[in-house]
XYZ file of C-alpha atoms in Angstrom:
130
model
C 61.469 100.085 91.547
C 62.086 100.904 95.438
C 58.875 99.944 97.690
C 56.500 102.582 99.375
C 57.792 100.997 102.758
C 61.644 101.748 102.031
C 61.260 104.959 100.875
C 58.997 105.886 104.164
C 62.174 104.634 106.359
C 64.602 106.629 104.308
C 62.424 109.406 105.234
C 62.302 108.713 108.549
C 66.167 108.170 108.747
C 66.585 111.574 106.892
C 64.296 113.405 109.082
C 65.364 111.797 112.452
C 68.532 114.410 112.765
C 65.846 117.168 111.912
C 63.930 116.074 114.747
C 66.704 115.791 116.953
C 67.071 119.480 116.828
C 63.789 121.221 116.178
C 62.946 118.932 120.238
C 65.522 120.707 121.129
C 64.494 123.781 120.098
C 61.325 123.780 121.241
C 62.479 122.689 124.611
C 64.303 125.504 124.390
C 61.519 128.120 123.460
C 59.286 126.334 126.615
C 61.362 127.494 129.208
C 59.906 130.874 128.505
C 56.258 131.281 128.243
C 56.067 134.997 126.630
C 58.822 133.521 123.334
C 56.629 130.448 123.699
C 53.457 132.391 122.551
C 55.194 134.568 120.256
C 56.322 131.206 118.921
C 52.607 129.486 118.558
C 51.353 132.988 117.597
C 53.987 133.035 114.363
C 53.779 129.679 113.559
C 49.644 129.562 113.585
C 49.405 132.953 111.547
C 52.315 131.140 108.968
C 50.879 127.915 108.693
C 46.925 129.306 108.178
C 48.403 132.220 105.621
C 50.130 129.276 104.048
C 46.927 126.862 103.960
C 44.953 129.379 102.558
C 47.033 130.003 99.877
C 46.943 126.753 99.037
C 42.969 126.268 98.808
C 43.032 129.818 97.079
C 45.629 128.077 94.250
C 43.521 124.912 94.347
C 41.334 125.758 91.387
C 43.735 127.363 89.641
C 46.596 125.294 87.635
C 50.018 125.008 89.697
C 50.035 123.247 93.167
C 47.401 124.320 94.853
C 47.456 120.982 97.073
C 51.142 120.883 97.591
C 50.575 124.219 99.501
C 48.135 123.532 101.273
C 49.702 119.901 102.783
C 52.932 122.544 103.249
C 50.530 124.645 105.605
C 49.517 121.470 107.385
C 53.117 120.324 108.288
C 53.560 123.699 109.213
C 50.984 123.893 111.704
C 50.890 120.250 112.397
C 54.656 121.075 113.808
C 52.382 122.496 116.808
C 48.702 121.506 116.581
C 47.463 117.714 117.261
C 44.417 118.621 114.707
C 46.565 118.915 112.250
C 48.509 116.340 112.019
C 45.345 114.091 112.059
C 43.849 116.446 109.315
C 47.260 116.051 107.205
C 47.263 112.494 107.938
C 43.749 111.882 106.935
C 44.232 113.606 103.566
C 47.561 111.861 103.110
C 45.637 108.557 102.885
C 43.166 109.823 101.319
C 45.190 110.914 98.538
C 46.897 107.660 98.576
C 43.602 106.041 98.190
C 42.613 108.496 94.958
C 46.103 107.768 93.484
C 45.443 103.308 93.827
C 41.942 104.087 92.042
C 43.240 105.955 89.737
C 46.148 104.431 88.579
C 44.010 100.792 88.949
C 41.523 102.709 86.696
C 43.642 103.410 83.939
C 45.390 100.625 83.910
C 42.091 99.076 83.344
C 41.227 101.235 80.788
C 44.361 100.936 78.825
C 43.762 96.294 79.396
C 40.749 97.539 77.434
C 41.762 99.454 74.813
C 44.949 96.737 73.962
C 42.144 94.182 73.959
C 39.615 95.666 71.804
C 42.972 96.161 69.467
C 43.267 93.095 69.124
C 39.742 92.350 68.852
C 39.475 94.501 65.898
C 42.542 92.959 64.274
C 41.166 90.007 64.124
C 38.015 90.427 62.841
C 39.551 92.033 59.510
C 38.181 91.200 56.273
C 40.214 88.561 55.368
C 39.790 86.654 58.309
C 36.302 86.791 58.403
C 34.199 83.052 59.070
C 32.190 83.141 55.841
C 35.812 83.952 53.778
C 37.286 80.311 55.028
């Protein structure tokens, strides 16, 4: 079973080229102010479309909060806010995810235990039959 850690430097590794080129894009696009708008204009209306979507398909079964984090990274690609927002409900997530899987594991240590509880309490092992 790989680690949390390696599999958030494989990422990074991955994504490193990827950032490479979408810097030098967007150096690119800042030489000129009028594409640079269009630019933040398209990628705002995208990512907000996109986000909304998302919290539309919440409720309803299918990924709802994939959606919505793809929104984020989209608009995160050009707004501070959010990135902290998308990082904020990454650990947040992360946090639901320990509980939960801490929770039933819990559950499930109880259920194996009153198992075996039960077995032995049987009616031929009972005290008073010895």
């Amino acid at each position: 079973m790989t680690r949390p850690e390696d599999d958030a430097d494989k990422a990074r590794r991955l994504g490193q080229p990827i950032a490479r080129f979408m810097a030098r894009w967007r150096g690119w696009i800042r030489k000129y102010p009028w594409l640079d708008l269009i630019y933040r204009i398209i990628i705002t209306v995208l990512g907000a479309l996109i986000s909304i979507v998302g919290l539309i398909l919440v409720p309803l079964p299918g990924p709802g909060w994939l959606v919505v984090f793809i929104g984020l990274t989209v608009l995160g690609s050009e707004y501070h806010w959010a990135r902290r927002i998308l990082g904020w409900l990454r650990r947040t997530l992360a946090r639901f995810w320990e509980r939960w899987n801490a929770w039933r594991a819990n559950r499930a240590a109880k259920k194996r235990a009153a198992a075996a509880g039960a077995e032995g309490t049987g009616p031929a092992t009972s005290p008073s039959e010895r």
